[in-house]
PDB file of C-alpha atoms and ligand atoms in Angstrom:
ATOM      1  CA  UNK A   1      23.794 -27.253  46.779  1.00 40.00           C
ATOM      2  CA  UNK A   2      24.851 -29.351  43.935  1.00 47.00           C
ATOM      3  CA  UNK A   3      27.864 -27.184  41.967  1.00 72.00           C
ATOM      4  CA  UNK A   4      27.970 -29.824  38.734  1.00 95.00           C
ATOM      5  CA  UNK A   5      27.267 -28.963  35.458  1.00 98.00           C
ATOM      6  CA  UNK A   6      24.300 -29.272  34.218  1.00 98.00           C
ATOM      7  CA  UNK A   7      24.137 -31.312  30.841  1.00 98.00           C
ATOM      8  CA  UNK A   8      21.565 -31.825  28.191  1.00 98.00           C
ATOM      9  CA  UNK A   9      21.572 -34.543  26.176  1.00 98.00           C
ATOM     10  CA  UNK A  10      19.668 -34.634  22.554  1.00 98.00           C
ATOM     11  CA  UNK A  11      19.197 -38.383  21.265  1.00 98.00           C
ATOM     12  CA  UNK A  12      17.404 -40.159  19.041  1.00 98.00           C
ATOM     13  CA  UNK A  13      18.101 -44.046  19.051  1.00 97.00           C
ATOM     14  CA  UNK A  14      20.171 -46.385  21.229  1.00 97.00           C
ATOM     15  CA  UNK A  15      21.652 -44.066  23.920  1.00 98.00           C
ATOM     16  CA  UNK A  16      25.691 -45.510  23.975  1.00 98.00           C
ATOM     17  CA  UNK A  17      27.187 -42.569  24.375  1.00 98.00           C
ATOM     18  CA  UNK A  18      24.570 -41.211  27.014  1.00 98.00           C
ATOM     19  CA  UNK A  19      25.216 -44.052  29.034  1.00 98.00           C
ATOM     20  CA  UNK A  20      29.005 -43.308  29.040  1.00 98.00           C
ATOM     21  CA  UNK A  21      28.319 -40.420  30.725  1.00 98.00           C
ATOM     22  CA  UNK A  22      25.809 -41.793  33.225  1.00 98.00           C
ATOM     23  CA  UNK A  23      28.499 -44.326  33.836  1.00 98.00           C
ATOM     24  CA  UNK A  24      31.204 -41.587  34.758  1.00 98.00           C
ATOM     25  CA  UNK A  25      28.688 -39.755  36.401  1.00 98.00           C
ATOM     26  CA  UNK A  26      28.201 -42.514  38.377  1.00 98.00           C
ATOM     27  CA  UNK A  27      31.832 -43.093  38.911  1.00 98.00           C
ATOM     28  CA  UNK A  28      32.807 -39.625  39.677  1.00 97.00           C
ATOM     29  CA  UNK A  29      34.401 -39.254  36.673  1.00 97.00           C
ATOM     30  CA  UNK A  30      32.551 -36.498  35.289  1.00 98.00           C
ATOM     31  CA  UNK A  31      31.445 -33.654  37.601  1.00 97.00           C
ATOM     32  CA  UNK A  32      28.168 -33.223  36.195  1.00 98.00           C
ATOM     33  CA  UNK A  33      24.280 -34.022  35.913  1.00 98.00           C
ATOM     34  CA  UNK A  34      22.091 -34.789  33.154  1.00 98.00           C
ATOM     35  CA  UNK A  35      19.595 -32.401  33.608  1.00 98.00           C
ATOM     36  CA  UNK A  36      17.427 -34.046  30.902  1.00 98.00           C
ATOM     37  CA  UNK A  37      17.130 -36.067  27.602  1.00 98.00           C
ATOM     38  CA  UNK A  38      15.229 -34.461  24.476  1.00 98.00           C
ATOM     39  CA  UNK A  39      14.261 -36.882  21.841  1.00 98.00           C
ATOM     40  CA  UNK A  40      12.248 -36.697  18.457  1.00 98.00           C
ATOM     41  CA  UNK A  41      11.556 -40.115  18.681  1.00 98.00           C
ATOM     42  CA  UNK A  42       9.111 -41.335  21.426  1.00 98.00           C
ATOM     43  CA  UNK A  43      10.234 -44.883  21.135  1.00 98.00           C
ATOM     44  CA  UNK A  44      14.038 -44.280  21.929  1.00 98.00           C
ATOM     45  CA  UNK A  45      16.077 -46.639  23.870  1.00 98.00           C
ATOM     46  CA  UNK A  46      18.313 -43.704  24.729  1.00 98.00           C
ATOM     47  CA  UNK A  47      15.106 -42.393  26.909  1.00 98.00           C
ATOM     48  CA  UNK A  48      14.834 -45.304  28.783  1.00 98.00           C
ATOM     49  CA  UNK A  49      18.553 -44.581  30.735  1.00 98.00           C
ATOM     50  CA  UNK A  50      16.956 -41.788  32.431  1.00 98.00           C
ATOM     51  CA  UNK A  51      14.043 -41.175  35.251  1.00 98.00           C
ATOM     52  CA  UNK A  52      10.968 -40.202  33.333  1.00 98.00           C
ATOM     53  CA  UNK A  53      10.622 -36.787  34.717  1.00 98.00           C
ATOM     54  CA  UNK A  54      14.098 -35.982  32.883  1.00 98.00           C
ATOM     55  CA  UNK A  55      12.877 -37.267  29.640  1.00 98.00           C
ATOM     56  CA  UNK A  56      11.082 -35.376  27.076  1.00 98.00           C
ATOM     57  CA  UNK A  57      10.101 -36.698  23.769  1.00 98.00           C
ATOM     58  CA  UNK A  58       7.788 -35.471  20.723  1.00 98.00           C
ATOM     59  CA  UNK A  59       7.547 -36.465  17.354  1.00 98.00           C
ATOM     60  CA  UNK A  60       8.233 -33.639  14.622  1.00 97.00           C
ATOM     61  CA  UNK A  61       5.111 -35.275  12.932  1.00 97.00           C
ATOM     62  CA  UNK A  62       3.186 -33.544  15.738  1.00 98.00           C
ATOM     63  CA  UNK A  63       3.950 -30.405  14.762  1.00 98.00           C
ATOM     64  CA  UNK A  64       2.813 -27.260  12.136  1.00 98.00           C
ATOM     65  CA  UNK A  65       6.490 -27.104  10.599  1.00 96.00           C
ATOM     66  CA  UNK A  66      10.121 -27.621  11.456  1.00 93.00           C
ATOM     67  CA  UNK A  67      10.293 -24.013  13.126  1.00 95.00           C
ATOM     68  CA  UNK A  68       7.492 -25.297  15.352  1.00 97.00           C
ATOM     69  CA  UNK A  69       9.349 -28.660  16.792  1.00 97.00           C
ATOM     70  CA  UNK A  70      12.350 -26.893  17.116  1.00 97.00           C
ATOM     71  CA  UNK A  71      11.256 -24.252  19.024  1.00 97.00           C
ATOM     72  CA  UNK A  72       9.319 -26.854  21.495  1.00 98.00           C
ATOM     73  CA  UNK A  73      12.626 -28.424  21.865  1.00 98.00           C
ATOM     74  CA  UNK A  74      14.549 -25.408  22.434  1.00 98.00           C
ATOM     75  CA  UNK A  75      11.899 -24.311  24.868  1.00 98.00           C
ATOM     76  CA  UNK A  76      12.480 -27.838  26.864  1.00 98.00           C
ATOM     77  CA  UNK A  77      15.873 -27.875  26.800  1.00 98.00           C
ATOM     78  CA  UNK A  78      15.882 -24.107  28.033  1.00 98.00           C
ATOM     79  CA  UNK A  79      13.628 -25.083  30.994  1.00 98.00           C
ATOM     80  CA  UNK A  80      16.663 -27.519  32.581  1.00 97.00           C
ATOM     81  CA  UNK A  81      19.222 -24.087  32.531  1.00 98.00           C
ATOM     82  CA  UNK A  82      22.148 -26.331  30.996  1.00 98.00           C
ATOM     83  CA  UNK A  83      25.409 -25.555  30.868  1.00 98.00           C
ATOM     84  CA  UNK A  84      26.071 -27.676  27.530  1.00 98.00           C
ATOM     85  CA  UNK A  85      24.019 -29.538  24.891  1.00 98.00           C
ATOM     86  CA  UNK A  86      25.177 -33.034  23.866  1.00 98.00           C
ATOM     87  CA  UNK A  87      23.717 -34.160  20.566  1.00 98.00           C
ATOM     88  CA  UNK A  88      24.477 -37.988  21.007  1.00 98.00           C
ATOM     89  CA  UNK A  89      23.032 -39.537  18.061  1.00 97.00           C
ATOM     90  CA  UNK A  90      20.607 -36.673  17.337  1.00 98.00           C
ATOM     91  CA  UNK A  91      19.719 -37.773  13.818  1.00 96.00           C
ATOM     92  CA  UNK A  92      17.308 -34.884  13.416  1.00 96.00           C
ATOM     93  CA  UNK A  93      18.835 -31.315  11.989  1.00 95.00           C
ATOM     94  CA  UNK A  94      18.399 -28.317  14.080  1.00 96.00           C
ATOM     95  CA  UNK A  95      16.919 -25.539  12.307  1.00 95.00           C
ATOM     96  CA  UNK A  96      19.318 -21.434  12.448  1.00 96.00           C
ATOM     97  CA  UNK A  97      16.662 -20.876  15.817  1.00 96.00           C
ATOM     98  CA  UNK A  98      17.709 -23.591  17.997  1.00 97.00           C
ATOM     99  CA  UNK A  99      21.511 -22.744  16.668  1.00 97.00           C
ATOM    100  CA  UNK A 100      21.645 -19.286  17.712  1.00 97.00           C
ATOM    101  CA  UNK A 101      19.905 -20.351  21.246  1.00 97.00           C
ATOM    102  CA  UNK A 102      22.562 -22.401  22.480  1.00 98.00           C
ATOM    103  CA  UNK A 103      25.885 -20.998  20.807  1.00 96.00           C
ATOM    104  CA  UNK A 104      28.927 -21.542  21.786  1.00 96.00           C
ATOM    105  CA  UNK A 105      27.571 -24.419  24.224  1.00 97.00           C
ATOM    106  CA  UNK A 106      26.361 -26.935  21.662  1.00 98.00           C
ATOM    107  CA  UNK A 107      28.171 -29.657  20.702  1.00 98.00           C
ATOM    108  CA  UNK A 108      27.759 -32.811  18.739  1.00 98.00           C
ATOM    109  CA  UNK A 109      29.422 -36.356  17.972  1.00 98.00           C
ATOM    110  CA  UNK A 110      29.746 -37.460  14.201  1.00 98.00           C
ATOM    111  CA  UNK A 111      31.512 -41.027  13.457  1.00 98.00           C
ATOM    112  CA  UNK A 112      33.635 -39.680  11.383  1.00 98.00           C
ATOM    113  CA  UNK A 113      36.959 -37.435  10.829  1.00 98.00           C
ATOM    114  CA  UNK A 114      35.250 -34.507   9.433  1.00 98.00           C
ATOM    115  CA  UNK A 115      35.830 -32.348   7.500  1.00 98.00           C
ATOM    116  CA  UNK A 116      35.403 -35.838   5.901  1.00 98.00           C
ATOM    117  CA  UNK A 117      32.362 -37.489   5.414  1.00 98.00           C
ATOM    118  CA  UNK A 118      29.564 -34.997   7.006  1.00 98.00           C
ATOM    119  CA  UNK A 119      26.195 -36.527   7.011  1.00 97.00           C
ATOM    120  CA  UNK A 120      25.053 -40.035   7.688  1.00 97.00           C
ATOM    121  CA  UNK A 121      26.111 -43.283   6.199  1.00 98.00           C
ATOM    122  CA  UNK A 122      29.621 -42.136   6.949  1.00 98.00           C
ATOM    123  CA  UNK A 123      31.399 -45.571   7.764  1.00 98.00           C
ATOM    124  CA  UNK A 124      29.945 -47.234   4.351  1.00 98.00           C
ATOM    125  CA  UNK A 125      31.704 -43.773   2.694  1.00 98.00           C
ATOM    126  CA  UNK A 126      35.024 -44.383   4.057  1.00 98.00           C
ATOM    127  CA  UNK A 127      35.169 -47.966   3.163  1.00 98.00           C
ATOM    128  CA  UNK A 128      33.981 -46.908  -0.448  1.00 98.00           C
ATOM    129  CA  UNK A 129      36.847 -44.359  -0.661  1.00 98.00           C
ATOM    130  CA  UNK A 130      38.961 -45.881   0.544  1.00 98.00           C
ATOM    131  CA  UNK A 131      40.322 -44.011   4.027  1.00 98.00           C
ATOM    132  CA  UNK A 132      42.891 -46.239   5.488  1.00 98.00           C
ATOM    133  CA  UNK A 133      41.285 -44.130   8.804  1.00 98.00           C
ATOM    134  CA  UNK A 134      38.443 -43.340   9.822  1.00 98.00           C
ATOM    135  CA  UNK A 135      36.870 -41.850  13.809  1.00 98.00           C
ATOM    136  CA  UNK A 136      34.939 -39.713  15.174  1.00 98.00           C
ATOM    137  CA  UNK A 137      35.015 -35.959  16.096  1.00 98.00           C
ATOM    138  CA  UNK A 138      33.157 -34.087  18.414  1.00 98.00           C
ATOM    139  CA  UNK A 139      32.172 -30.595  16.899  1.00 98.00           C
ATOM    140  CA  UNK A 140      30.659 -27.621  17.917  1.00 98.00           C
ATOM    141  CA  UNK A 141      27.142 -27.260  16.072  1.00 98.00           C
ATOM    142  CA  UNK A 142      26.388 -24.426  13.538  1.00 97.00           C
ATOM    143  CA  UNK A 143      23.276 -24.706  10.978  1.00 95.00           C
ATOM    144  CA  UNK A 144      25.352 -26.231   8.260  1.00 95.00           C
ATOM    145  CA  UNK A 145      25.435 -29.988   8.803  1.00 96.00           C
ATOM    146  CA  UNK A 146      28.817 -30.867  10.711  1.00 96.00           C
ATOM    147  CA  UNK A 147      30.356 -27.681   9.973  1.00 97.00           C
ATOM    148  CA  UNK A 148      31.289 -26.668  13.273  1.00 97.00           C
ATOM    149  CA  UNK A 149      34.747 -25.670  14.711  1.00 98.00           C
ATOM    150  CA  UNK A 150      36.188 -29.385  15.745  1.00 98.00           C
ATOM    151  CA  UNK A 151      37.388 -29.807  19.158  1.00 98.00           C
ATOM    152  CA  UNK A 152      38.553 -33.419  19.548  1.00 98.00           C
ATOM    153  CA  UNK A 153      39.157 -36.480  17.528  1.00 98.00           C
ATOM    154  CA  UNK A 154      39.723 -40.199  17.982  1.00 98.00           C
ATOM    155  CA  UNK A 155      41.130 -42.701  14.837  1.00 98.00           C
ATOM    156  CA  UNK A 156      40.808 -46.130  14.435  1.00 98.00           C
ATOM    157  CA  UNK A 157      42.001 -47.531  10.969  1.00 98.00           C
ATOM    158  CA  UNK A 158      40.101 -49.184   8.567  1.00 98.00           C
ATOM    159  CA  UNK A 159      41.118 -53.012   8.153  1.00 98.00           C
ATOM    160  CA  UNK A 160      41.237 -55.148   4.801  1.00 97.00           C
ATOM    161  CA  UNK A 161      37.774 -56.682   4.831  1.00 96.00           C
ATOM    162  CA  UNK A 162      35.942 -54.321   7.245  1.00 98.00           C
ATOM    163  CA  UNK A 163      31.711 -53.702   6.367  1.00 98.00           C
ATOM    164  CA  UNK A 164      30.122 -50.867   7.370  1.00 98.00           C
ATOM    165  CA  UNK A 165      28.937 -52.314  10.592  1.00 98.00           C
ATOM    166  CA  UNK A 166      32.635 -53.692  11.761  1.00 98.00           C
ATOM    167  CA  UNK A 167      33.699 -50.504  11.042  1.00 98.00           C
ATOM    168  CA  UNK A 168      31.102 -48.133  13.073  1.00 98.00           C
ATOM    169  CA  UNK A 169      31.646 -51.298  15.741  1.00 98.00           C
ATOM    170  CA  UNK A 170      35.531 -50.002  16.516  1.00 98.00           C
ATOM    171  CA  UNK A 171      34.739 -46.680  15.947  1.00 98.00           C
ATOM    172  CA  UNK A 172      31.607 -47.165  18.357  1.00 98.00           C
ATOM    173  CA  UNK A 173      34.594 -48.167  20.752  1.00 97.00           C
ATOM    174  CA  UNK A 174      36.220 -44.838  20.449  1.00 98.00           C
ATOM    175  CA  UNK A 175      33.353 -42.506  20.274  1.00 98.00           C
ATOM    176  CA  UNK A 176      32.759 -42.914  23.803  1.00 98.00           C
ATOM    177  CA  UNK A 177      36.165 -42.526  25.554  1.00 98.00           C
ATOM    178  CA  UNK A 178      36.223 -38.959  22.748  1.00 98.00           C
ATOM    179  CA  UNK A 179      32.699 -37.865  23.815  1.00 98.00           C
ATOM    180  CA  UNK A 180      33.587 -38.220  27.939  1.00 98.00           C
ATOM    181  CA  UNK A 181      36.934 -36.793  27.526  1.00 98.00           C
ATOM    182  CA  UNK A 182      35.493 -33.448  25.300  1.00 98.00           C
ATOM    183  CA  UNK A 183      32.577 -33.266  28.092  1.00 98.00           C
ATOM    184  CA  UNK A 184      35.397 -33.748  31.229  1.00 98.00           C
ATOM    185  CA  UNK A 185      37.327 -30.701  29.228  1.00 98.00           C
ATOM    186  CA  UNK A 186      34.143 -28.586  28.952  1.00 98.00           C
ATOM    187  CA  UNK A 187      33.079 -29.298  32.230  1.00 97.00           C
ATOM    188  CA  UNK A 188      36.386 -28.206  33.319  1.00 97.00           C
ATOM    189  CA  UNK A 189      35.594 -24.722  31.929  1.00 97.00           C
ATOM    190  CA  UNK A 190      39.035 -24.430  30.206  1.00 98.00           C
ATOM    191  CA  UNK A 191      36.950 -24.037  26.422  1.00 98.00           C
ATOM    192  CA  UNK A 192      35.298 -21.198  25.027  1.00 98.00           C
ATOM    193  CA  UNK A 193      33.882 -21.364  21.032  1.00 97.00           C
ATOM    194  CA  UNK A 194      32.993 -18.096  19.445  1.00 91.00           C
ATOM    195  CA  UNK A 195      32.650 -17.139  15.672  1.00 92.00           C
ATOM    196  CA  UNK A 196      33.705 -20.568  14.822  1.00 95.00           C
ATOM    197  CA  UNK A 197      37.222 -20.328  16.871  1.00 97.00           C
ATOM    198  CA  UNK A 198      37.736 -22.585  19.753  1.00 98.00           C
ATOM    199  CA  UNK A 199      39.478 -21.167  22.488  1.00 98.00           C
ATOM    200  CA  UNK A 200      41.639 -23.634  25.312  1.00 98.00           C
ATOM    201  CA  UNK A 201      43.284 -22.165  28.513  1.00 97.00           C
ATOM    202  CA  UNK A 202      42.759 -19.128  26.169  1.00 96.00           C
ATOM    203  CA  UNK A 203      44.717 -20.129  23.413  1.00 97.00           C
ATOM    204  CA  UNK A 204      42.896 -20.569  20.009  1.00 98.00           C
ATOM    205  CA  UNK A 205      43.124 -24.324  18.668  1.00 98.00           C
ATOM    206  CA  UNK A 206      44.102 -24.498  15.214  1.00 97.00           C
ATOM    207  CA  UNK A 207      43.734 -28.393  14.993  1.00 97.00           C
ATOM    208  CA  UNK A 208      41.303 -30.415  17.006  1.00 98.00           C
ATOM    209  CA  UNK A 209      42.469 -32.108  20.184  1.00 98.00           C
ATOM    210  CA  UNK A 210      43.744 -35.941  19.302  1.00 98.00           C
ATOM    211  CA  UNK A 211      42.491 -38.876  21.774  1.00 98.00           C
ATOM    212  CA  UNK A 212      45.495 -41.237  22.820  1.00 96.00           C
ATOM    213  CA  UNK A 213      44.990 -44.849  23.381  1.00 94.00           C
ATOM    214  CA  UNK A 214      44.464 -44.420  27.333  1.00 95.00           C
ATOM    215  CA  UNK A 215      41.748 -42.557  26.297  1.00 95.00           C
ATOM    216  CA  UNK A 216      43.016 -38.521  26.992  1.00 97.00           C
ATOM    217  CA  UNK A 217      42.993 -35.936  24.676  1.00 98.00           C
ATOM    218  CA  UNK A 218      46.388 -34.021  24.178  1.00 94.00           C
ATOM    219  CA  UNK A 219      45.408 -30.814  26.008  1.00 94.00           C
TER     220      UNK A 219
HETATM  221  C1  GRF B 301      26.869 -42.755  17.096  1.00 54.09           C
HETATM  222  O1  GRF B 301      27.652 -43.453  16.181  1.00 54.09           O
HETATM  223  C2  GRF B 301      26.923 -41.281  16.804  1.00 54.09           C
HETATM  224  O2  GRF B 301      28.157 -40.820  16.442  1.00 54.09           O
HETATM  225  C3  GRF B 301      25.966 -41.231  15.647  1.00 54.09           C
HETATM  226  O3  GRF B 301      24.922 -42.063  16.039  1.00 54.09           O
HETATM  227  C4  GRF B 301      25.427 -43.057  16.900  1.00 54.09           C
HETATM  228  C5  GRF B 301      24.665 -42.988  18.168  1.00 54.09           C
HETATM  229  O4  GRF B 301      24.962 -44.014  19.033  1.00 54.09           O
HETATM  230  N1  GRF B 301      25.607 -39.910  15.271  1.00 54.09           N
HETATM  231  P1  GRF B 301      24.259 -44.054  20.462  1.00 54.09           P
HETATM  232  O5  GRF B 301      22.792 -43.738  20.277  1.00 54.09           O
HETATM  233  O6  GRF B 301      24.939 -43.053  21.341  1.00 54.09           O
HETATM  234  O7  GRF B 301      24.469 -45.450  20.927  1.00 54.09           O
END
């Protein structure tokens, strides 16, 4: 009988961070399966790193209205009984529904230190405003776009003469040591979000967990 946790993974494009956690997976870093990947695009690279009968994919174009996808997808990602959603590079917003169906065990990475820069395009904004830092955070998800209660964090500064793509590139580097180390912790069963307020060993977090440069968050 097979004890791990059972993951599901939303993604819409390349698949990086999935494939981190196939690779721990693999490893036996990460006591866990992927139980399935849910995209909204068809053509997504990020389905590809999985055995077809763990994919599922459908384009929002196929449907009446947004309630209509997202309750498909919710429906899906119910079927596999995970313990956690992973929105890797989700680039689709989930409507209140899907929200409310999976509180307190859905979770997203955002390349950036939010509060700062919510939404997309977020690398181009830091350069243009100059952050001397920049990251990524992983975040529990509510309906308002990266609004959730923060669990983790990893910086990388921003360098004299960085673009928008050299930038995402280093923090691209971080995201994925951030995004195994928040799933290791929640697979650990040590976190609890309710009402916004993240819960470790019991204790509420009133900052989000930092990632050091070996790659573990100070628990
Ligand atoms: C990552 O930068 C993630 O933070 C952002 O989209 C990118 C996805 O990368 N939301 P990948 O598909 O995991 O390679």
């Amino acid at each position: 009988m097979n004890q791990a946790t059972r993951i599901a993974v939303l993604a819409s494009g390349r698949g990086s961070n999935l494939q981190c956690l196939l690779d721990a997976i693999a490893r036996g870093q990460l006591p866990a399966q992927i139980v399935g990947v849910f995209s909204d695009k068809p053509d997504a690279p990020a389905l590809e790193k999985v055995p077809p009968h763990l994919r599922w994919a459908r384009s929002p174009k196929d449907f009446a209205n947004r309630e209509a996808f997202d309750l498909a997808l919710a429906e899906a990602v119910s079927s596999c009984q995970p313990d956690w959603v992973v929105c890797a590079g989700y680039m689709r917003i989930l409507g209140a529904g899907f929200v409310a169906r999976f509180d307190g065990r859905l979770i997203n990475i955002h390349p950036s230190l939010l509060p700062l820069h919510k939404g997309l395009h977020t690398h181009a904004r830091a350069i243009e405003a100059g952050d001397r830092e920049h990251g990524a955070s992983v975040h529990f998800v509510v309906p308002a776009l990266d609004a959730g209660a923060v669990l983790a964090q990893a910086r990388v500064p921003v360098l004299a003469g960085d673009s928008a793509d050299t930038l995402a590139a280093r923090v691209l580097q971080v995201e994925h040591p951030l995004l195994l180390a928040s799933v290791q912790l929640l697979c650990s069963g040590r976190v609890t979000e309710q009402k916004g307020q993240i819960l470790v060993d019991g204790h509420t977090l009133f900052k989000p967990l930092t990632l050091d440069s070996a790659g573990r968050l100070d628990v």
